[in-house]
Structures are given as C-alpha cells and as structure tokens.
Amino acid sequence: MNKTWMMVGILIMAACAAIIGWWGMDASPVAHAADPQGRPNRTVSANTQPIAMTSTEHQDQAHARAMSQQTWLAQALQGFERKSGNITEFLQAWSAQCTDTPKQCDEQLRAALDRYTNREFATQMQRLLAGLPAYEQAMQKTILSTQMSPRERYDAIWKLRERMLGSDEAALGFGQERAYAQDQFAYGDLLTQAANMSASERQRAFADYQQQQSTTAKSIDGAVGQYEKAVRLMLIGVNDPAEQARIKAQLRQQYLPDDLAQQLAQREQQISTQQQGVAQYQQELAQLNQEMNSLKSSLPENTWQQQYEQRLTALRLKHFP
C-alpha cells in the first residue's frame, strides 16, 4: 500500500514538473525568439529532461549498500558469538537485512565468516551452515511415533542434529531451544511429583528448579511466567476457592512488583467472575433441561418447543445480557 501511494506521488510530481517546464518555456525569451522567416523558435532546454544515473553513481550506490550490509553482518556475527544458540533467528534477521539475491546474501555471509577474527567460531559456523540443508531434508523425512513422550521425541531430534551437524555445531545453532526444552521437561517432572509433596516441599523444589533454570528460560518466562508456574504447582490438589485466592495473593506478592501484581489480581478476579457465571449458567441449564424433559410427554410438541425456547432465551439473557 505504501509503495503504491509513493508511486502515485512520484507520478503526480512528474506531471507537475512537466507542466512547470512547459510554462517556463512559454515565458522564456529564447522560446519566443523569431527565426528569419518569422516562425517561433521553440528551443527546448536540456534541463527539462530527466537525468539518468550514471554507471559510476550506480556503482557508488551499490558500494554504499554493500558496505552497510557488511557492517551489519560483522556486528551480527559478534552478537551471535556472544549469545549463540538460535541460528534460525540469526538467518531470518540477515535475510531481512540483505537486499541482494539469496545466492548473493549467502556469499556475503560466507565471505564475512572468512574474514572473521575468531577462527574457531567462524569455522564452526561454516560447518553448521554447510550441514543445514541436508539436516532440513532429513527432518522432513523423519517420522516420530505418537507413542513417544515429548521428551523422547525431542531427544530423537537432537540426536539427529548431532549426527548430521556435529555436537558443537548443534549446540551453536540450537542451544537456546535445547535449554528451554530441558527446562520445560524439568518443570513437567516437578508437576508430576507435586501430588506427593507438602506445600513446603513444593516451595523448596520450585526454588531448586529456578536455580537450575537457564538464562534463556528465565528470560522467556519473565516475572509473570515464573508466577504462573508457581501458581500451577502450588494449586495442585487445592479445591477451596478461598484457599486458592490466598495462595495466589501470596505468590503475586512474592514474584511480581506491586503495580503488576495489582493488574494481575484484577484480571484474575474478572476471569474468576466469568467462570463462576458460566458454571452457574450450566447448572441452571441442566435443571431447565431436566424440568422440560419431564413435561415433554404431557405437552404437544409445538407447545413444548415454544416453552423451552422461551425459557432458554430468558436463561441466556439472565447470565449473558
């Protein structure tokens, strides 16, 4: 849409420039100077014609773009060396930045790695990039049994990566994903064990889990994610609404800043009110169906249907006005 409007603007500006150019010629003394036979000499100035970009200017522009992309790529590689583990994100960012053809962008990346100072890192990156196409093809052909647990399926994928890319290269390319996956599996184990733990044992186990969390997992969770994990763990087996509210309030105070805790408390209260309303509606709907079913044999079909629809509409309006 923006490009369309830009083109329209350019055409309008060109039309205006052409009109101004013709007016300028009519007002010019050169344009009205008569030839020996009295005919007007309409000389057109070269300044009114568009000036094409020279080959040198094209080269300068291309050089400036290439230098900009090389600078970005060098900085991006330094950042990836400091915080590796997500090759997909890195390649997507480079694809968005590079304005050349995919082949040219690939060549620029490989050239940047050839120039990179840390040769160990650069060599690992080169091996990783070289192995990705074959790995992706292998992944497309891989079929994992639905009988396998999520952990078993992920372990199978990781073994495939290590086999096709190399252990160090797999960690370089997908280490962040692996750290987060291991964190999720560890939390799942904790939930499974929680039913046999007291409240204090759960608190200690969750504290141990947090200490073992990777930086990546903590960053993804954030304060709210940590709070929600704690709530899910601590509410296992707790059915009393008042006790649930007390535990949530305690955990909000423990994990969240005051303003965020207040916002979350309001949101949870709204959700709780909605859930209570839905539960009440479902209870009354079941009662209505029971009453109307008992009347079905004693009323004509049309009469029964009319009464049922009227009472059902009234019930819905009562709970969902």
CSV table of C-alpha atoms in Angstrom, one decimal:
chain,number,residue,atom,x,y,z
A,1,MET,CA,0.0,0.0,0.0
A,2,ASN,CA,2.8,2.5,0.9
A,3,LYS,CA,4.7,1.7,-2.3
A,4,THR,CA,1.5,2.3,-4.3
A,5,TRP,CA,1.0,5.7,-2.8
A,6,MET,CA,4.6,6.5,-3.3
A,7,MET,CA,4.4,5.7,-7.0
A,8,VAL,CA,1.2,7.8,-7.3
A,9,GLY,CA,3.1,10.7,-5.6
A,10,ILE,CA,6.0,10.3,-7.9
A,11,LEU,CA,3.7,10.4,-11.0
A,12,ILE,CA,2.0,13.5,-9.7
A,13,MET,CA,5.3,15.2,-9.1
A,14,ALA,CA,6.5,14.3,-12.6
A,15,ALA,CA,3.3,15.6,-14.1
A,16,CYS,CA,3.7,18.9,-12.1
A,17,ALA,CA,7.3,19.1,-13.2
A,18,ALA,CA,6.3,18.7,-16.9
A,19,ILE,CA,3.6,21.4,-16.6
A,20,ILE,CA,6.0,23.8,-14.9
A,21,GLY,CA,8.6,23.0,-17.6
A,22,TRP,CA,6.2,23.9,-20.5
A,23,TRP,CA,5.1,27.2,-18.7
A,24,GLY,CA,8.8,28.0,-18.3
A,25,MET,CA,9.4,27.6,-22.0
A,26,ASP,CA,6.5,29.9,-23.0
A,27,ALA,CA,7.7,32.6,-20.7
A,28,SER,CA,11.3,32.3,-21.9
A,29,PRO,CA,12.8,34.9,-24.3
A,30,VAL,CA,14.5,32.0,-26.0
A,31,ALA,CA,11.3,30.2,-26.6
A,32,HIS,CA,9.7,33.3,-28.4
A,33,ALA,CA,12.7,34.4,-30.4
A,34,ALA,CA,11.6,34.5,-34.1
A,35,ASP,CA,13.6,32.9,-36.9
A,36,PRO,CA,14.4,34.8,-40.1
A,37,GLN,CA,11.0,33.7,-41.6
A,38,GLY,CA,9.1,34.8,-38.6
A,39,ARG,CA,8.3,31.4,-37.1
A,40,PRO,CA,8.8,31.0,-33.4
A,41,ASN,CA,11.9,29.2,-32.4
A,42,ARG,CA,10.8,26.7,-29.7
A,43,THR,CA,14.1,25.6,-28.3
A,44,VAL,CA,13.7,23.1,-25.5
A,45,SER,CA,16.2,23.4,-22.7
A,46,ALA,CA,18.1,20.2,-21.8
A,47,ASN,CA,17.4,21.0,-18.1
A,48,THR,CA,13.8,19.9,-18.5
A,49,GLN,CA,14.7,16.3,-19.4
A,50,PRO,CA,15.3,13.7,-16.6
A,51,ILE,CA,18.9,13.0,-15.9
A,52,ALA,CA,19.7,9.3,-15.8
A,53,MET,CA,22.0,8.0,-13.1
A,54,THR,CA,25.5,7.3,-14.5
A,55,SER,CA,27.2,4.0,-14.2
A,56,THR,CA,29.6,5.5,-11.7
A,57,GLU,CA,26.7,6.6,-9.5
A,58,HIS,CA,25.2,3.2,-9.7
A,59,GLN,CA,28.5,1.7,-8.6
A,60,ASP,CA,28.8,4.1,-5.7
A,61,GLN,CA,25.3,3.3,-4.6
A,62,ALA,CA,25.9,-0.4,-4.8
A,63,HIS,CA,29.2,0.0,-2.9
A,64,ALA,CA,27.5,2.0,-0.1
A,65,ARG,CA,24.8,-0.6,0.2
A,66,ALA,CA,27.3,-3.4,0.3
A,67,MET,CA,29.4,-1.6,3.0
A,68,SER,CA,26.3,-1.1,5.1
A,69,GLN,CA,25.4,-4.8,4.9
A,70,GLN,CA,28.9,-5.9,5.7
A,71,THR,CA,29.0,-3.6,8.8
A,72,TRP,CA,25.6,-5.0,9.9
A,73,LEU,CA,26.8,-8.6,9.3
A,74,ALA,CA,30.0,-8.1,11.2
A,75,GLN,CA,28.1,-6.8,14.2
A,76,ALA,CA,25.5,-9.5,14.0
A,77,LEU,CA,28.2,-12.2,14.0
A,78,GLN,CA,29.8,-10.7,17.0
A,79,GLY,CA,26.4,-10.7,18.8
A,80,PHE,CA,25.8,-14.3,17.8
A,81,GLU,CA,29.2,-15.3,19.1
A,82,ARG,CA,28.3,-13.7,22.5
A,83,LYS,CA,24.8,-15.2,22.6
A,84,SER,CA,24.6,-18.2,20.2
A,85,GLY,CA,22.1,-21.0,20.1
A,86,ASN,CA,19.4,-19.7,17.7
A,87,ILE,CA,20.6,-19.9,14.1
A,88,THR,CA,17.1,-19.6,12.8
A,89,GLU,CA,16.6,-16.2,14.3
A,90,PHE,CA,20.1,-15.1,13.0
A,91,LEU,CA,19.4,-16.2,9.5
A,92,GLN,CA,16.0,-14.6,9.4
A,93,ALA,CA,17.4,-11.3,10.6
A,94,TRP,CA,20.1,-11.4,7.9
A,95,SER,CA,17.6,-12.3,5.2
A,96,ALA,CA,15.5,-9.3,6.2
A,97,GLN,CA,18.6,-7.0,6.1
A,98,CYS,CA,20.2,-8.2,2.9
A,99,THR,CA,18.7,-6.6,-0.2
A,100,ASP,CA,20.5,-8.8,-2.8
A,101,THR,CA,19.6,-12.2,-4.2
A,102,PRO,CA,19.6,-15.2,-1.8
A,103,LYS,CA,22.7,-16.5,-3.5
A,104,GLN,CA,24.5,-13.2,-3.1
A,105,CYS,CA,23.4,-12.9,0.5
A,106,ASP,CA,24.7,-16.4,1.2
A,107,GLU,CA,28.0,-15.5,-0.5
A,108,GLN,CA,28.3,-12.3,1.6
A,109,LEU,CA,27.7,-14.3,4.8
A,110,ARG,CA,30.4,-16.9,3.9
A,111,ALA,CA,32.8,-14.1,3.0
A,112,ALA,CA,32.2,-12.4,6.3
A,113,LEU,CA,33.0,-15.7,8.1
A,114,ASP,CA,36.2,-16.0,6.1
A,115,ARG,CA,37.2,-12.6,7.4
A,116,TYR,CA,36.1,-13.2,11.0
A,117,THR,CA,38.7,-12.8,13.7
A,118,ASN,CA,37.7,-15.7,15.9
A,119,ARG,CA,38.6,-18.6,13.5
A,120,GLU,CA,37.2,-21.3,15.9
A,121,PHE,CA,33.8,-19.7,15.9
A,122,ALA,CA,33.9,-18.9,12.2
A,123,THR,CA,34.8,-22.5,11.3
A,124,GLN,CA,32.0,-23.9,13.5
A,125,MET,CA,29.5,-21.5,11.8
A,126,GLN,CA,30.7,-22.6,8.4
A,127,ARG,CA,30.3,-26.2,9.2
A,128,LEU,CA,26.8,-25.5,10.7
A,129,LEU,CA,25.7,-23.6,7.6
A,130,ALA,CA,27.1,-26.3,5.3
A,131,GLY,CA,25.2,-29.0,7.1
A,132,LEU,CA,21.8,-27.3,7.5
A,133,PRO,CA,20.3,-28.1,4.0
A,134,ALA,CA,20.9,-31.9,4.5
A,135,TYR,CA,19.7,-31.7,8.1
A,136,GLU,CA,16.5,-30.0,7.0
A,137,GLN,CA,15.9,-32.6,4.3
A,138,ALA,CA,16.4,-35.4,6.9
A,139,MET,CA,13.9,-33.7,9.3
A,140,GLN,CA,11.3,-33.6,6.6
A,141,LYS,CA,11.6,-37.4,6.1
A,142,THR,CA,11.7,-38.1,9.8
A,143,ILE,CA,8.5,-39.6,11.3
A,144,LEU,CA,8.3,-39.9,15.1
A,145,SER,CA,5.9,-42.2,16.8
A,146,THR,CA,3.0,-40.7,18.7
A,147,GLN,CA,3.6,-43.3,21.3
A,148,MET,CA,6.9,-41.5,22.2
A,149,SER,CA,6.8,-38.9,25.0
A,150,PRO,CA,7.6,-35.3,24.2
A,151,ARG,CA,11.0,-35.8,25.8
A,152,GLU,CA,11.7,-38.9,23.8
A,153,ARG,CA,10.7,-37.1,20.6
A,154,TYR,CA,12.9,-34.1,21.3
A,155,ASP,CA,15.8,-36.3,22.2
A,156,ALA,CA,15.5,-38.1,18.9
A,157,ILE,CA,15.5,-34.8,17.1
A,158,TRP,CA,18.6,-33.7,19.0
A,159,LYS,CA,20.5,-36.9,18.2
A,160,LEU,CA,19.7,-36.3,14.5
A,161,ARG,CA,21.2,-32.8,14.8
A,162,GLU,CA,24.3,-34.0,16.5
A,163,ARG,CA,24.7,-36.8,13.9
A,164,MET,CA,24.3,-34.6,10.9
A,165,LEU,CA,25.7,-31.3,12.1
A,166,GLY,CA,28.1,-32.3,14.9
A,167,SER,CA,27.7,-31.8,18.7
A,168,ASP,CA,29.3,-28.4,18.9
A,169,GLU,CA,27.5,-27.2,15.8
A,170,ALA,CA,24.1,-28.4,17.0
A,171,ALA,CA,24.7,-26.5,20.3
A,172,LEU,CA,25.8,-23.4,18.4
A,173,GLY,CA,22.7,-23.5,16.2
A,174,PHE,CA,20.0,-24.7,18.5
A,175,GLY,CA,21.4,-24.5,22.1
A,176,GLN,CA,18.8,-22.0,23.3
A,177,GLU,CA,16.0,-24.2,22.1
A,178,ARG,CA,17.5,-27.2,23.9
A,179,ALA,CA,17.9,-25.2,27.1
A,180,TYR,CA,14.3,-24.2,27.1
A,181,ALA,CA,13.1,-27.7,26.2
A,182,GLN,CA,15.1,-29.2,29.1
A,183,ASP,CA,13.6,-26.5,31.4
A,184,GLN,CA,10.1,-27.4,30.3
A,185,PHE,CA,10.7,-31.1,30.9
A,186,ALA,CA,12.1,-30.5,34.3
A,187,TYR,CA,9.1,-28.4,35.2
A,188,GLY,CA,6.8,-31.2,33.9
A,189,ASP,CA,8.6,-33.7,36.2
A,190,LEU,CA,8.1,-31.3,39.1
A,191,LEU,CA,4.3,-31.1,38.4
A,192,THR,CA,4.1,-34.9,38.3
A,193,GLN,CA,5.8,-35.2,41.7
A,194,ALA,CA,3.9,-32.4,43.3
A,195,ALA,CA,0.9,-34.5,44.3
A,196,ASN,CA,3.0,-36.4,46.8
A,197,MET,CA,4.6,-33.2,48.3
A,198,SER,CA,3.6,-30.9,51.0
A,199,ALA,CA,3.3,-27.2,50.4
A,200,SER,CA,6.7,-26.5,51.9
A,201,GLU,CA,8.3,-29.3,49.9
A,202,ARG,CA,6.8,-27.8,46.7
A,203,GLN,CA,8.2,-24.4,47.6
A,204,ARG,CA,11.7,-25.9,48.1
A,205,ALA,CA,11.5,-27.9,45.0
A,206,PHE,CA,10.4,-24.9,42.9
A,207,ALA,CA,13.3,-22.9,44.4
A,208,ASP,CA,15.7,-25.6,43.3
A,209,TYR,CA,14.1,-25.7,39.9
A,210,GLN,CA,14.6,-21.9,39.5
A,211,GLN,CA,18.2,-22.1,40.4
A,212,GLN,CA,18.8,-24.7,37.7
A,213,GLN,CA,16.9,-22.7,35.0
A,214,SER,CA,19.0,-21.5,32.1
A,215,THR,CA,19.3,-17.8,31.4
A,216,THR,CA,17.3,-18.3,28.2
A,217,ALA,CA,14.4,-20.0,30.0
A,218,LYS,CA,14.3,-17.3,32.7
A,219,SER,CA,14.3,-14.6,30.0
A,220,ILE,CA,11.4,-16.3,28.2
A,221,ASP,CA,9.3,-16.8,31.3
A,222,GLY,CA,9.8,-13.3,32.8
A,223,ALA,CA,8.3,-12.4,36.2
A,224,VAL,CA,4.7,-13.3,35.1
A,225,GLY,CA,5.8,-16.7,33.7
A,226,GLN,CA,7.6,-17.5,37.0
A,227,TYR,CA,4.5,-16.5,38.9
A,228,GLU,CA,2.2,-18.6,36.7
A,229,LYS,CA,4.5,-21.7,37.1
A,230,ALA,CA,4.5,-21.3,40.8
A,231,VAL,CA,0.7,-20.9,40.9
A,232,ARG,CA,0.1,-24.0,38.8
A,233,LEU,CA,2.4,-26.0,41.1
A,234,MET,CA,1.1,-24.8,44.4
A,235,LEU,CA,-2.6,-25.1,43.5
A,236,ILE,CA,-2.4,-28.9,42.7
A,237,GLY,CA,-4.9,-30.6,44.9
A,238,VAL,CA,-6.3,-27.3,46.3
A,239,ASN,CA,-10.0,-27.1,45.6
A,240,ASP,CA,-11.2,-24.5,48.1
A,241,PRO,CA,-11.7,-21.1,46.2
A,242,ALA,CA,-10.7,-19.1,49.3
A,243,GLU,CA,-7.5,-21.0,49.8
A,244,GLN,CA,-6.7,-20.7,46.1
A,245,ALA,CA,-7.2,-16.9,46.3
A,246,ARG,CA,-4.9,-16.8,49.4
A,247,ILE,CA,-2.1,-18.7,47.6
A,248,LYS,CA,-2.3,-16.6,44.5
A,249,ALA,CA,-2.2,-13.4,46.5
A,250,GLN,CA,0.9,-14.7,48.4
A,251,LEU,CA,2.6,-15.7,45.2
A,252,ARG,CA,1.8,-12.4,43.4
A,253,GLN,CA,3.5,-10.5,46.3
A,254,GLN,CA,6.5,-12.9,46.1
A,255,TYR,CA,7.1,-12.8,42.4
A,256,LEU,CA,5.7,-9.6,41.0
A,257,PRO,CA,6.2,-5.8,41.5
A,258,ASP,CA,3.2,-4.1,43.2
A,259,ASP,CA,1.7,-2.4,40.1
A,260,LEU,CA,1.9,-5.6,38.0
A,261,ALA,CA,0.6,-7.7,41.0
A,262,GLN,CA,-2.4,-5.4,41.2
A,263,GLN,CA,-3.2,-5.6,37.5
A,264,LEU,CA,-2.9,-9.3,37.5
A,265,ALA,CA,-5.2,-9.6,40.6
A,266,GLN,CA,-7.9,-7.6,38.8
A,267,ARG,CA,-7.6,-9.7,35.7
A,268,GLU,CA,-7.8,-12.9,37.7
A,269,GLN,CA,-10.8,-11.6,39.5
A,270,GLN,CA,-12.5,-10.9,36.2
A,271,ILE,CA,-11.7,-14.4,35.0
A,272,SER,CA,-13.0,-15.9,38.2
A,273,THR,CA,-16.2,-14.0,38.0
A,274,GLN,CA,-16.7,-15.1,34.4
A,275,GLN,CA,-16.0,-18.7,35.3
A,276,GLN,CA,-18.5,-18.6,38.1
A,277,GLY,CA,-21.1,-17.1,35.8
A,278,VAL,CA,-20.6,-19.9,33.3
A,279,ALA,CA,-20.7,-22.6,36.0
A,280,GLN,CA,-24.0,-21.1,37.3
A,281,TYR,CA,-25.5,-21.0,33.8
A,282,GLN,CA,-24.5,-24.6,33.1
A,283,GLN,CA,-26.1,-25.7,36.4
A,284,GLU,CA,-29.4,-23.8,35.7
A,285,LEU,CA,-29.4,-25.1,32.1
A,286,ALA,CA,-29.1,-28.7,33.3
A,287,GLN,CA,-32.0,-28.0,35.7
A,288,LEU,CA,-34.1,-26.5,32.9
A,289,ASN,CA,-33.5,-29.5,30.6
A,290,GLN,CA,-34.5,-31.8,33.4
A,291,GLU,CA,-37.7,-29.9,34.0
A,292,MET,CA,-38.6,-29.6,30.4
A,293,ASN,CA,-37.9,-33.3,29.7
A,294,SER,CA,-40.4,-34.3,32.4
A,295,LEU,CA,-43.0,-32.2,30.6
A,296,LYS,CA,-42.4,-33.5,27.1
A,297,SER,CA,-44.8,-36.4,27.3
A,298,SER,CA,-47.7,-34.2,28.6
A,299,LEU,CA,-47.5,-31.3,26.2
A,300,PRO,CA,-48.0,-31.0,22.4
A,301,GLU,CA,-44.7,-30.9,20.5
A,302,ASN,CA,-45.2,-27.3,19.3
A,303,THR,CA,-46.2,-26.0,22.8
A,304,TRP,CA,-43.3,-27.8,24.5
A,305,GLN,CA,-40.8,-26.4,21.9
A,306,GLN,CA,-42.2,-22.9,22.3
A,307,GLN,CA,-41.9,-23.0,26.1
A,308,TYR,CA,-38.4,-24.5,26.0
A,309,GLU,CA,-37.1,-21.8,23.6
A,310,GLN,CA,-38.7,-19.0,25.7
A,311,ARG,CA,-37.2,-20.3,29.0
A,312,LEU,CA,-33.8,-21.0,27.3
A,313,THR,CA,-33.7,-17.4,25.9
A,314,ALA,CA,-34.6,-16.0,29.3
A,315,LEU,CA,-31.9,-18.0,31.0
A,316,ARG,CA,-29.2,-16.9,28.5
A,317,LEU,CA,-30.2,-13.2,28.9
A,318,LYS,CA,-30.0,-13.6,32.6
A,319,HIS,CA,-26.4,-14.7,32.6
A,320,PHE,CA,-25.2,-13.1,29.3
A,321,PRO,CA,-27.2,-9.8,28.9
